[in-house]
Coordinates of C-alpha atoms in Angstrom, one line a residue:
X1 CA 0.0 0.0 0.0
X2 CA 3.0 2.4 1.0
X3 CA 4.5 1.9 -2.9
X4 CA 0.6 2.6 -4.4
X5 CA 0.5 6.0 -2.4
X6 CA 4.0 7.1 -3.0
X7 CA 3.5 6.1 -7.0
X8 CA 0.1 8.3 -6.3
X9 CA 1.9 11.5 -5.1
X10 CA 4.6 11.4 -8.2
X11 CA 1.4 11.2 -10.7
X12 CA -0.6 14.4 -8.9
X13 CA 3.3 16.2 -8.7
X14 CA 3.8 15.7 -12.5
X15 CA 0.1 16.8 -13.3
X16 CA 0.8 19.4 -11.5
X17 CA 3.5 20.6 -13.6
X18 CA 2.6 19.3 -16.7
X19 CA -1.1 21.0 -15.9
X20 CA -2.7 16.9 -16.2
X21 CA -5.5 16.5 -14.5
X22 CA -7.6 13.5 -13.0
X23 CA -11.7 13.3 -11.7
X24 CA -12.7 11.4 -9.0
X25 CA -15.6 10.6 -8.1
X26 CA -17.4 8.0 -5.1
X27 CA -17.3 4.5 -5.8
X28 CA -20.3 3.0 -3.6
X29 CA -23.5 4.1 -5.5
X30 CA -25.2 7.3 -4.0
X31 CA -28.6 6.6 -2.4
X32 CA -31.8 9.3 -2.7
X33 CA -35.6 9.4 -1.9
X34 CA -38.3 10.3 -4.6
X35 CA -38.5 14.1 -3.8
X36 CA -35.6 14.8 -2.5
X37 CA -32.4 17.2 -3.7
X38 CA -28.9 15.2 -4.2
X39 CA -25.3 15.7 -4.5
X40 CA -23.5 13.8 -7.1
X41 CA -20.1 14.2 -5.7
X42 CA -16.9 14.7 -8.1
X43 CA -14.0 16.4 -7.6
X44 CA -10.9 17.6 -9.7
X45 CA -6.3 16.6 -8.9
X46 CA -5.2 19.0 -8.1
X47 CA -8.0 20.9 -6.7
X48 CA -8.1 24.1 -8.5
X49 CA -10.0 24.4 -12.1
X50 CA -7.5 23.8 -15.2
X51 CA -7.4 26.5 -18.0
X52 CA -10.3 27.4 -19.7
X53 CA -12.6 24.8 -17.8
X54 CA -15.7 22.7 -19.3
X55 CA -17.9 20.4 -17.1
X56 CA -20.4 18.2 -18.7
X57 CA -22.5 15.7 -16.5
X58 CA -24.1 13.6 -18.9
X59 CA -25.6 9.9 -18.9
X60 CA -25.4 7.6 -21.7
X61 CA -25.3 10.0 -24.7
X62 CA -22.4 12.6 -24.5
X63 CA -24.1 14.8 -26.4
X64 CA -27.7 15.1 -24.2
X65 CA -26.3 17.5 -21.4
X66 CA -28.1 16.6 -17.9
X67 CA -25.5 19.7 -16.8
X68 CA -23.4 21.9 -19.1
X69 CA -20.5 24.2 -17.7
X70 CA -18.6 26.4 -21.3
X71 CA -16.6 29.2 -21.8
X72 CA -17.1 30.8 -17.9
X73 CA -21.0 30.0 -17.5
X74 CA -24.0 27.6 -17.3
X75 CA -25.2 26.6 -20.6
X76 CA -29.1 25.8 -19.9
X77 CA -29.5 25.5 -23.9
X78 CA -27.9 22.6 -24.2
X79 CA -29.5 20.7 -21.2
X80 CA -32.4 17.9 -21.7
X81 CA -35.3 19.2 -21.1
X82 CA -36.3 16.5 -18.5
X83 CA -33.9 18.5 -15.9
X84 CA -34.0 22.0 -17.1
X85 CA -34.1 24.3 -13.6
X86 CA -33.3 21.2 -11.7
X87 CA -29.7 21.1 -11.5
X88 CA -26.5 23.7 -10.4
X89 CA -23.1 23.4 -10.0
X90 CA -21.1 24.6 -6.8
X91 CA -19.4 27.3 -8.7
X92 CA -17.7 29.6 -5.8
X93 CA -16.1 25.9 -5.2
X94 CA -14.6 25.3 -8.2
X95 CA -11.3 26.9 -6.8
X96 CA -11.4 23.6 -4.8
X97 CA -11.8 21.2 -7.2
X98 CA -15.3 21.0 -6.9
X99 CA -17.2 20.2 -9.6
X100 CA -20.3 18.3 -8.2
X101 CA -23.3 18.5 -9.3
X102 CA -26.6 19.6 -7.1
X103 CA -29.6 17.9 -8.5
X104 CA -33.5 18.9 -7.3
X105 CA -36.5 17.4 -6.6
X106 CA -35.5 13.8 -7.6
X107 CA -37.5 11.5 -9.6
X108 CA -37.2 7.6 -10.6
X109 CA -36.3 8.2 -14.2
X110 CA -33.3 9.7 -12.3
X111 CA -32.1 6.6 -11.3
X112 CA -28.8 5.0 -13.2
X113 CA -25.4 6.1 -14.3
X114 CA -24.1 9.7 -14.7
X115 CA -20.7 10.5 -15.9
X116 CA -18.6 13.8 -14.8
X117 CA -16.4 14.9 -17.8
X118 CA -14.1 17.5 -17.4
X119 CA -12.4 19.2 -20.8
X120 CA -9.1 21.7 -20.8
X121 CA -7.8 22.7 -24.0
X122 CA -6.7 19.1 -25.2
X123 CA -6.8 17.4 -21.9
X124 CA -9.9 15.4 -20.8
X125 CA -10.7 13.4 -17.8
X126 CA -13.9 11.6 -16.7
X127 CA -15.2 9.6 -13.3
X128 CA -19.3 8.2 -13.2
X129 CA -21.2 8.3 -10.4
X130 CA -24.0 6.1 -10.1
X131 CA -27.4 7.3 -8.5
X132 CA -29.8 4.8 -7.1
X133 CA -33.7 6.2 -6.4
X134 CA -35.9 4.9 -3.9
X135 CA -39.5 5.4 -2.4
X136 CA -41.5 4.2 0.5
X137 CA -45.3 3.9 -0.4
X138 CA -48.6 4.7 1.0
X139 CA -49.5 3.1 4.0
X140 CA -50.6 -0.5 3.2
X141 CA -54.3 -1.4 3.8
X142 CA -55.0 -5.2 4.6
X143 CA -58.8 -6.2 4.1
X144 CA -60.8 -10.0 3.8
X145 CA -61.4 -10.2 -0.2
X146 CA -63.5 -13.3 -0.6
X147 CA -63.4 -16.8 0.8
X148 CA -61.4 -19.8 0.0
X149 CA -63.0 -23.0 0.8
X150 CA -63.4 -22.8 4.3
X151 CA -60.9 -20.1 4.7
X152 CA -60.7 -16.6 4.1
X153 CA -58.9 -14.7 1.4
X154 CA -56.7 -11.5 2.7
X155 CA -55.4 -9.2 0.6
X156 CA -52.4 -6.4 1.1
X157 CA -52.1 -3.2 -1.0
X158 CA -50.0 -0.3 -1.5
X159 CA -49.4 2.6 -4.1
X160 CA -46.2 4.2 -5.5
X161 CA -43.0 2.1 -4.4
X162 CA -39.8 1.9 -5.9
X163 CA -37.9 0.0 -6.8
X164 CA -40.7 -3.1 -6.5
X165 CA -40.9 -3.8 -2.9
X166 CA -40.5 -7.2 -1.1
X167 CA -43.9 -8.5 1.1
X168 CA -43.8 -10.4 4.0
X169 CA -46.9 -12.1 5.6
X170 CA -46.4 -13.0 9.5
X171 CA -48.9 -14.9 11.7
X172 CA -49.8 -14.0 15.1
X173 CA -47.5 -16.5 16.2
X174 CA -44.7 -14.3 14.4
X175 CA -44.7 -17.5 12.1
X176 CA -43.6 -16.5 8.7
X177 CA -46.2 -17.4 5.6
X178 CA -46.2 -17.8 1.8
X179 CA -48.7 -15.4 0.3
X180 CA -49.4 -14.9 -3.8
X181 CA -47.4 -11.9 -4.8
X182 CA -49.5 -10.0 -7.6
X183 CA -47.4 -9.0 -10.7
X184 CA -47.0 -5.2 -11.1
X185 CA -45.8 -2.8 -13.5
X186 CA -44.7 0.5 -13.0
X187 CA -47.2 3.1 -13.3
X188 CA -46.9 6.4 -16.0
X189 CA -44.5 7.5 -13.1
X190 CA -42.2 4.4 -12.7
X191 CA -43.6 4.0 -9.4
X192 CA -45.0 0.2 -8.3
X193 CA -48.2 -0.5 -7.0
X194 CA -47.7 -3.6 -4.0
X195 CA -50.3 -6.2 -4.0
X196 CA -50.2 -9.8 -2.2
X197 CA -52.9 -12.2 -1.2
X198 CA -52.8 -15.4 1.4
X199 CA -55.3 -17.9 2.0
X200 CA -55.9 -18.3 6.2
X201 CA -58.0 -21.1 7.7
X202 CA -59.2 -20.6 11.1
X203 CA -57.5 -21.1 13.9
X204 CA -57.1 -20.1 17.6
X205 CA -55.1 -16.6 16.7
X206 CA -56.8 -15.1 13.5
X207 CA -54.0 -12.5 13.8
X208 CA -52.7 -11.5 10.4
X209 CA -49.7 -8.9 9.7
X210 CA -48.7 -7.7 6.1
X211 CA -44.8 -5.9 5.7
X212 CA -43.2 -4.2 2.9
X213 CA -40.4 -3.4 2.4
X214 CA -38.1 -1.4 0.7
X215 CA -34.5 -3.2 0.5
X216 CA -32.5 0.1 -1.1
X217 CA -33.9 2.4 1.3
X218 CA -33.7 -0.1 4.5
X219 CA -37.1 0.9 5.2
X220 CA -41.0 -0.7 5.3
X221 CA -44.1 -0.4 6.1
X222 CA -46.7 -2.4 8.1
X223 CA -50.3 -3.2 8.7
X224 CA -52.6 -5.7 10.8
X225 CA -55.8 -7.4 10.6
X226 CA -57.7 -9.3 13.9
X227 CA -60.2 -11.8 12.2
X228 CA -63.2 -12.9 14.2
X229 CA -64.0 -16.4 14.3
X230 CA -67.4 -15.4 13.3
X231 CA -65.8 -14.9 9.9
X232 CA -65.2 -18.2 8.4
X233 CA -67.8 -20.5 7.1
X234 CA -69.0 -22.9 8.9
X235 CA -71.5 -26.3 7.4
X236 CA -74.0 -27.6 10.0
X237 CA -75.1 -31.2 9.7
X238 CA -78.1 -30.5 11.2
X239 CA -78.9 -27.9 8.1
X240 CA -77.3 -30.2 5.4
X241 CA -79.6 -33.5 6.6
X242 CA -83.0 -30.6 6.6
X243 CA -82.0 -29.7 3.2
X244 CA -81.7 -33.7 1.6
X245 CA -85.1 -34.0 3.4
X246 CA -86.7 -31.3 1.8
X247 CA -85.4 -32.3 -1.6
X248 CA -86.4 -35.9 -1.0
X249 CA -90.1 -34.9 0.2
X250 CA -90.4 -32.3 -2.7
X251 CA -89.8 -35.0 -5.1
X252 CA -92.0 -37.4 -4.0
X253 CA -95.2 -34.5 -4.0
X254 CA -94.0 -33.6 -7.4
X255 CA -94.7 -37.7 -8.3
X256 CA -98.3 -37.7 -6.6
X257 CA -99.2 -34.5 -8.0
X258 CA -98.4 -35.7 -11.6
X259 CA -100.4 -38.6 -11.3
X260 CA -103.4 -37.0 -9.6
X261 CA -103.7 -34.9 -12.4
X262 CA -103.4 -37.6 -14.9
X263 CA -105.8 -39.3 -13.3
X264 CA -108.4 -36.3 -13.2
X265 CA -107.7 -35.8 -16.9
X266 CA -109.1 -39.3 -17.5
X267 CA -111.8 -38.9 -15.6
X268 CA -113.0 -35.7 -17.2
X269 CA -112.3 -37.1 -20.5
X270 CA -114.4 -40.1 -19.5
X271 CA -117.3 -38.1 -18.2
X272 CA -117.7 -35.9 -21.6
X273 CA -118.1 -38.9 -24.2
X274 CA -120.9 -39.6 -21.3
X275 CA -122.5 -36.3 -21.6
X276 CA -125.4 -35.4 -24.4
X277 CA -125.6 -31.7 -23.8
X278 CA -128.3 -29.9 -24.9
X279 CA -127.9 -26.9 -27.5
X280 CA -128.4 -24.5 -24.3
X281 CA -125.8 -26.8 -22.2
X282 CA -123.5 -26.2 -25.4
X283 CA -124.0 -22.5 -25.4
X284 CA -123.1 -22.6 -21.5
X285 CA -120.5 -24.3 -22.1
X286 CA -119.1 -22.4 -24.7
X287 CA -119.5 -19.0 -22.8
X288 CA -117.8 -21.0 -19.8
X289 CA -115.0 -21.4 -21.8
X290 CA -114.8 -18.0 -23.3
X291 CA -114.5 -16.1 -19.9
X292 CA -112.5 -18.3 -18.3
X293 CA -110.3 -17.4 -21.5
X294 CA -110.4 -13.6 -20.8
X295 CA -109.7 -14.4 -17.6
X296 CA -106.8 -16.6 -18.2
X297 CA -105.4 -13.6 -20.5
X298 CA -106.3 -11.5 -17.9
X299 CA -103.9 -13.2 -15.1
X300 CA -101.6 -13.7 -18.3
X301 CA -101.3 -9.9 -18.4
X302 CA -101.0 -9.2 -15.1
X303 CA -98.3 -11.9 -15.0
X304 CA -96.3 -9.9 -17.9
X305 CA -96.6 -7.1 -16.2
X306 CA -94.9 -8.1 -12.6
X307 CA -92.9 -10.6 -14.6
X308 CA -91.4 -6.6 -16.7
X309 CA -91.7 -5.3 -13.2
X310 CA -89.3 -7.6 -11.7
X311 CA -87.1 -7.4 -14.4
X312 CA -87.0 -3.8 -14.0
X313 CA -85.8 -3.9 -10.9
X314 CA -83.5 -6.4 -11.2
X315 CA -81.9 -4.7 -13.8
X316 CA -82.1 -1.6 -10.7
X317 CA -80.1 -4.1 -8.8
X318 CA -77.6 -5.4 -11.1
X319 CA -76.6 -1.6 -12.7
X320 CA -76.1 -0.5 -9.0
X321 CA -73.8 -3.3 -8.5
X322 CA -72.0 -2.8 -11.7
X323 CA -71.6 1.1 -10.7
X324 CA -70.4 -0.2 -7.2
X325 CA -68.2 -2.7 -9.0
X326 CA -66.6 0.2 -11.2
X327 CA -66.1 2.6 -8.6
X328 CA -64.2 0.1 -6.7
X329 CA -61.9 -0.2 -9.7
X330 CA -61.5 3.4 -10.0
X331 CA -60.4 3.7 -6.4
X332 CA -57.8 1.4 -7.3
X333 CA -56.4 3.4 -9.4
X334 CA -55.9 6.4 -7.0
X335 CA -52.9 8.1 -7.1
X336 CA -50.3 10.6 -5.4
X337 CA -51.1 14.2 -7.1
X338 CA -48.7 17.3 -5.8
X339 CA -49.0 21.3 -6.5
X340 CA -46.2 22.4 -8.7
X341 CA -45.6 25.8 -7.8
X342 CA -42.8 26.4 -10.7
X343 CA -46.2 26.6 -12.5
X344 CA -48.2 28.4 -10.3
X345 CA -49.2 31.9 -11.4
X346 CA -48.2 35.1 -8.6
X347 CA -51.6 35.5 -7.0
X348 CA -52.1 31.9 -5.8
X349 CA -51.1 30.7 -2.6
X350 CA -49.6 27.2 -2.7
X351 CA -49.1 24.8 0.8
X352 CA -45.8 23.7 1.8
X353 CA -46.8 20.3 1.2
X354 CA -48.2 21.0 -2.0
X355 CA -51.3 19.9 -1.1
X356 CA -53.7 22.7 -1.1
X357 CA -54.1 26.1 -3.2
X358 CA -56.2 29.5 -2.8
X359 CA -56.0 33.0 -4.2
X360 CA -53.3 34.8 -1.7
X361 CA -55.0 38.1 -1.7
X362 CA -52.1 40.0 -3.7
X363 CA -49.4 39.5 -6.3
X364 CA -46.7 37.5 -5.1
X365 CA -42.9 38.3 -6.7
X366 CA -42.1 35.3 -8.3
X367 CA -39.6 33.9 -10.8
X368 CA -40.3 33.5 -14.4
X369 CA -40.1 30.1 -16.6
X370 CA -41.5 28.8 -19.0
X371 CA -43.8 26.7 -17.4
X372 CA -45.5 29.5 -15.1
X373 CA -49.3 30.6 -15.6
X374 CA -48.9 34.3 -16.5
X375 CA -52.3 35.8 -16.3
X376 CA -54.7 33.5 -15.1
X377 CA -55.0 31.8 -11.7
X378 CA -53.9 28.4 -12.6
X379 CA -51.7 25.9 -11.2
X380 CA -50.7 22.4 -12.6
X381 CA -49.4 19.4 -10.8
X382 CA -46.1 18.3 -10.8
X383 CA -45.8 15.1 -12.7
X384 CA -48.0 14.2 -15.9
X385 CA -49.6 11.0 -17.1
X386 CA -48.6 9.4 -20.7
X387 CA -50.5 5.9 -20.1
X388 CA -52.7 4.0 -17.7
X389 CA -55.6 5.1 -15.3
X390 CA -55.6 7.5 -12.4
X391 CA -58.0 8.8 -10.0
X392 CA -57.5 11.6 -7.9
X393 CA -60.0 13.4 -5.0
X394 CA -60.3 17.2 -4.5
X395 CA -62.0 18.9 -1.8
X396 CA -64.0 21.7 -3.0
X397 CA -65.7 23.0 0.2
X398 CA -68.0 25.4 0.3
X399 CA -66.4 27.5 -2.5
X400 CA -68.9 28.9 -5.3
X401 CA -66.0 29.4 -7.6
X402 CA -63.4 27.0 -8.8
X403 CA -62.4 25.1 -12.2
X404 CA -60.8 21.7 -12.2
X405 CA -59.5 18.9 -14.7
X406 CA -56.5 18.2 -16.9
X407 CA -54.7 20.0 -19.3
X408 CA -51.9 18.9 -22.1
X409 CA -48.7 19.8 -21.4
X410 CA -48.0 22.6 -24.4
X411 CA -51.3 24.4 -23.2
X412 CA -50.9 28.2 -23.6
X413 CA -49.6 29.7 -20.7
X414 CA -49.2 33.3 -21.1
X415 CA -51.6 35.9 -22.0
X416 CA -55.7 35.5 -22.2
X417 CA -56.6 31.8 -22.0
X418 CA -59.9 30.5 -22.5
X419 CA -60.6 27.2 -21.1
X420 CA -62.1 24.3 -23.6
X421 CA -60.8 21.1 -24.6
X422 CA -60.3 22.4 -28.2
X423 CA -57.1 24.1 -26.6
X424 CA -55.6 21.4 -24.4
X425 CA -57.9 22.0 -20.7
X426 CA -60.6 19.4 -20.1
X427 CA -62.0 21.2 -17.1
X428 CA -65.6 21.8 -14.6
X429 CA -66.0 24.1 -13.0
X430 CA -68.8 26.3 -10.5
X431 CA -69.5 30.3 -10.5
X432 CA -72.0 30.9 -8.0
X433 CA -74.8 28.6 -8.2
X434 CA -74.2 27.3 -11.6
X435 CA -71.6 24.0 -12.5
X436 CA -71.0 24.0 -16.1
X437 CA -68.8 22.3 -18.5
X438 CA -65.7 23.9 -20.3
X439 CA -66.6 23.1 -23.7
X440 CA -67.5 25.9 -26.6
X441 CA -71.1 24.9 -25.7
X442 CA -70.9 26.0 -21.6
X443 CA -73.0 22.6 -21.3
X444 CA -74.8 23.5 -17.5
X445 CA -74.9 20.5 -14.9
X446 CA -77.4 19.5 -13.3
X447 CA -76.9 18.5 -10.1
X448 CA -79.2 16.8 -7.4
X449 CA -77.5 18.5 -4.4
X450 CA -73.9 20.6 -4.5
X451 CA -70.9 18.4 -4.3
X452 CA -68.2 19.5 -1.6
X453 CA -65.5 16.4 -2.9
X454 CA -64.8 15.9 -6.5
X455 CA -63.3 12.3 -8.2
X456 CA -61.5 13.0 -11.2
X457 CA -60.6 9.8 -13.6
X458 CA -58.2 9.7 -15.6
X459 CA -58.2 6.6 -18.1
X460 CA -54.7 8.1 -20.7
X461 CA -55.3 5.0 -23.4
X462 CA -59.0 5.5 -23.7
X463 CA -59.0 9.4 -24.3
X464 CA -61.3 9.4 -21.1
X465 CA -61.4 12.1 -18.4
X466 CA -64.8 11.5 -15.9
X467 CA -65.5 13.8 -13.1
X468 CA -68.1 12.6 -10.3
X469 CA -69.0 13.2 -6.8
X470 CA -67.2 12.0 -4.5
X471 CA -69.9 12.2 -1.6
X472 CA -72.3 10.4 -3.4
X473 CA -70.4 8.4 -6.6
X474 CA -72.6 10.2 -9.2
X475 CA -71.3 10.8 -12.3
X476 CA -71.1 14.8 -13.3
X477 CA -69.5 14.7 -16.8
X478 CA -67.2 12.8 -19.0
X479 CA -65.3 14.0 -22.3
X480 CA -63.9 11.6 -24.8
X481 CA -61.0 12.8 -26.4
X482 CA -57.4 11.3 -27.6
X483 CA -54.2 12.1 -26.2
X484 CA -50.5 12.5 -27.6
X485 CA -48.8 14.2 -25.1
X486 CA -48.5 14.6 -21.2
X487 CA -51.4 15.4 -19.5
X488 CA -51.3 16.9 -15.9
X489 CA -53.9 17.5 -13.6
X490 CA -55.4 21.4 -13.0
X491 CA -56.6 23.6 -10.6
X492 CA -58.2 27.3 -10.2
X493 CA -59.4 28.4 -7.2
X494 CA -60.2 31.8 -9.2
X495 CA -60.3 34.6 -6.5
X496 CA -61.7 32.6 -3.5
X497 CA -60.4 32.3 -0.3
X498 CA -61.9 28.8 0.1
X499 CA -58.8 26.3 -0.6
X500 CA -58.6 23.7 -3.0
X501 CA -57.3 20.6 -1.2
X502 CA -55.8 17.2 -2.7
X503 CA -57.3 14.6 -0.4
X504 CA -56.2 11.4 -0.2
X505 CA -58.5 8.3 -1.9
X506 CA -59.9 5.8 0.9
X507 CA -61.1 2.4 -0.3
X508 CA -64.1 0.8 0.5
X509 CA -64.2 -1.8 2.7

């Protein structure tokens, strides 16, 4: 080890005075949470900038900047779009030997290789640092899905992991069981959506626990389920031998019914080759016959009618159980929606958790980008959607005025807006006491009473965007469209002090 150092110190003395140069950067991978801001550490030998300094950070193709330093400045130009105002250098270190790079608000598509190239005159040197991303999920719910023989079926769920968790099941007994992972694919986000089930027959505990876990980030998440007894099925003998009793008895009146009418068949039959009516006893006869005709079409129509009657309603039945059916399935698709305010325009008011927005009663100084709403009181969220389905809850209150819905990414942002789906906003919205529709029509809603929660589905591959009450499931609106680029949820609270509030989505038990 002595000769390695001392061979070490004669390389840094000769770049030194030859003006060589070499990067270094970590060699255990760096580890950061969805969200948060890293440092991808790299640093110049000797420490102090070479002549005429370029720094490029870069990933696999040298010529798509993540970061580019040139000729004495930042070079934003040249930088992919997917980190523009997401990443600076540490320029008062450069004197150092500091050339790492800061980089904001990480996402999963972050995650991978990123290599530090450092250019002077015809000298070039080059280190990679390698970035690993990680997120712990929602809190896991555990509920009984079904049965399974004479067992129960219990499944475990949980939104926006990454990378794909690992799930343990655990037994009262802090036995360890083998449950049925559920295969998942990352969502439009590259988060995972965790989902196991495990088959549990009764026993004297009933005491269930579900963990995931996140083996990058060393962390997880737990939940627990008591099961009554009461639960399971149970098969009485007593009720099983009533049952082959009934069967047996209902099939032996079915015998003696079919021969007593056989019987009374041949005796009519034999009674009317005896009979010699009269031409008045024929005429009784055949009115006889014609009313109890009427009458049998009588009972036949009043049959039709409860027999359409009961079809009616069981058609009742089985569209509310198809609407509960697909409402569950939307729930399922609920995700994680957060306020950008790089996008929010200077008279909104947007929480620290990005959560909630609401006019802030005065121009706020803000910096200018692109992305920012110039004129109008609109906000975006942070991340868009480019495939799948995803459901999403705000809490409207009390407020009379508010819009909400999606818009395209390359929506007009800057000067008068007008808000229709023909440029890019799919939106409701309320003014006063009136919901309507942002379409070139207005289309007014009619509601049944005033909704103070609304669900707004997302289905990307269909060109669906629904919008319903929350409080009560009824559908408000749906447009049919077709989408090409990223769509991101919306919000305007207009000039109301009432907030707008992301809530999260509970599932039905």
């Amino acid at each position: 080890m002595k000769w390695k150092s001392f061979i070490l110190i004669l390389l840094l003395q000769a770049s030194v005075t030859s003006g060589k140069f070499i990067v270094t950067t970590p060699r255990e991978p760096i580890v950061a949470t969805v969200g948060s801001d890293v440092v991808l550490d790299c640093q110049l030998i000797p420490a102090e900038p070479p002549e005429a300094m370029e720094v490029r950070w870069f990933r696999s193709d040298w010529s798509s900047a993540v970061h580019l330093y040139s000729k004495g400045k930042d070079q934003p130009d040249s930088q992919i779009s997917n980190y523009f105002g997401r990443t600076e250098l540490f320029h008062g270190l450069f004197a150092n030997g500091n050339v790492s790079l800061l980089l904001k608000k990480v996402t999963v598509k972050d995650d991978g290789i990123y290599t530090c190239f450092v250019v002077s005159k015809a000298l070039d040197a080059e280190g990679k640092v390698e970035l690993k991303v990680g997120k712990v999920g929602l809190e896991p719910v555990m509920k009984m899905s079904g049965y399974q023989g004479n067992g129960i079926k219990l499944t475990c769920v949980s939104d926006d992991w990454y990378p794909e968790p690992h799930i343990e099941w655990q037994s009262g007994k802090t036995e360890m069981l083998t449950g049925t992972l559920e295969k998942s694919t990352p969502d439009s986000r590259g988060l995972f959506k965790a989902e196991s089930s495990l088959d549990v027959p009764n026993d004297s505990v009933n005491r269930y626990r579900c963990i995931i876990i996140n083996t990058r980030l060393k962390r997880q998440l737990e939940t627990n389920l008591q099961i009554s007894g009461d639960f399971f099925p149970t098969v009485s003998g007593w009720l099983v031998a009533f049952w082959m009793i009934f069967v047996v008895l209902l099939g032996g009146i079915g015998v003696a019914l079919f021969f007593y009418w056989k019987q009374r068949k041949q005796d009519m039959l034999v009674r009317m080759l005896n009979m010699r009516p009269t031409i008045a006893e024929y005429e009784g006869l055949t009115k006889k016959i014609i009313q109890e005709q009427a009458g049998a079409e009588k009972e036949k129509k009043k049959l039709l009618i409860q027999m359409e009657n009961e079809k009616l309603a069981a058609k009742s039945e089985y569209d509310k159980l198809l609407h509960a059916i697909e409402w569950d399935k939307m729930l399922r698709c609920a995700v994680s929606v957060q306020l950008d305010p790089d996008t929010a325009n200077g008279n909104l008011d947007v929480s620290v958790d990005q959560t909630t927005v609401k006019d802030g009663g005065g121009w706020r100084n803000v910096t200018e980008n692109p992305k920012r709403f110039e004129r109008f009181p609109f906000v975006t969220a942070t991340e868009g959607f480019h495939a799948g389905k995803h459901y999403w809850e705000v809490d409207v209150g009390t407020s009379c005025n508010w819009d909400l819905g999606v818009a395209k990414e390359s929506v007009q942002r800057k000067g008068r807006i007008t808000l229709t789906d023909e440029n890019g906003y799919w939106v409701i919205g309320r003014y006063w006491e009136k919901y309507e529709v942002k379409n070139s029509a207005k289309t007014e809603i009619q509601l049944s009473e005033e909704p103070t929660k609304i669900g707004i589905f997302l289905n990307y591959d269909e060109g669906i965007v629904s919008f319903h009450n929350a409080n009560t499931k009824d559908l408000l609106y749906k447009f049919q469209t077709k989408f090409t680029e990223d769509i991101f949820p919306f919000f305007c609270p207009w000039r109301s002090q009432e907030p707008l509030k992301i809530t999260p989505v509970t599932l039905e038990e």
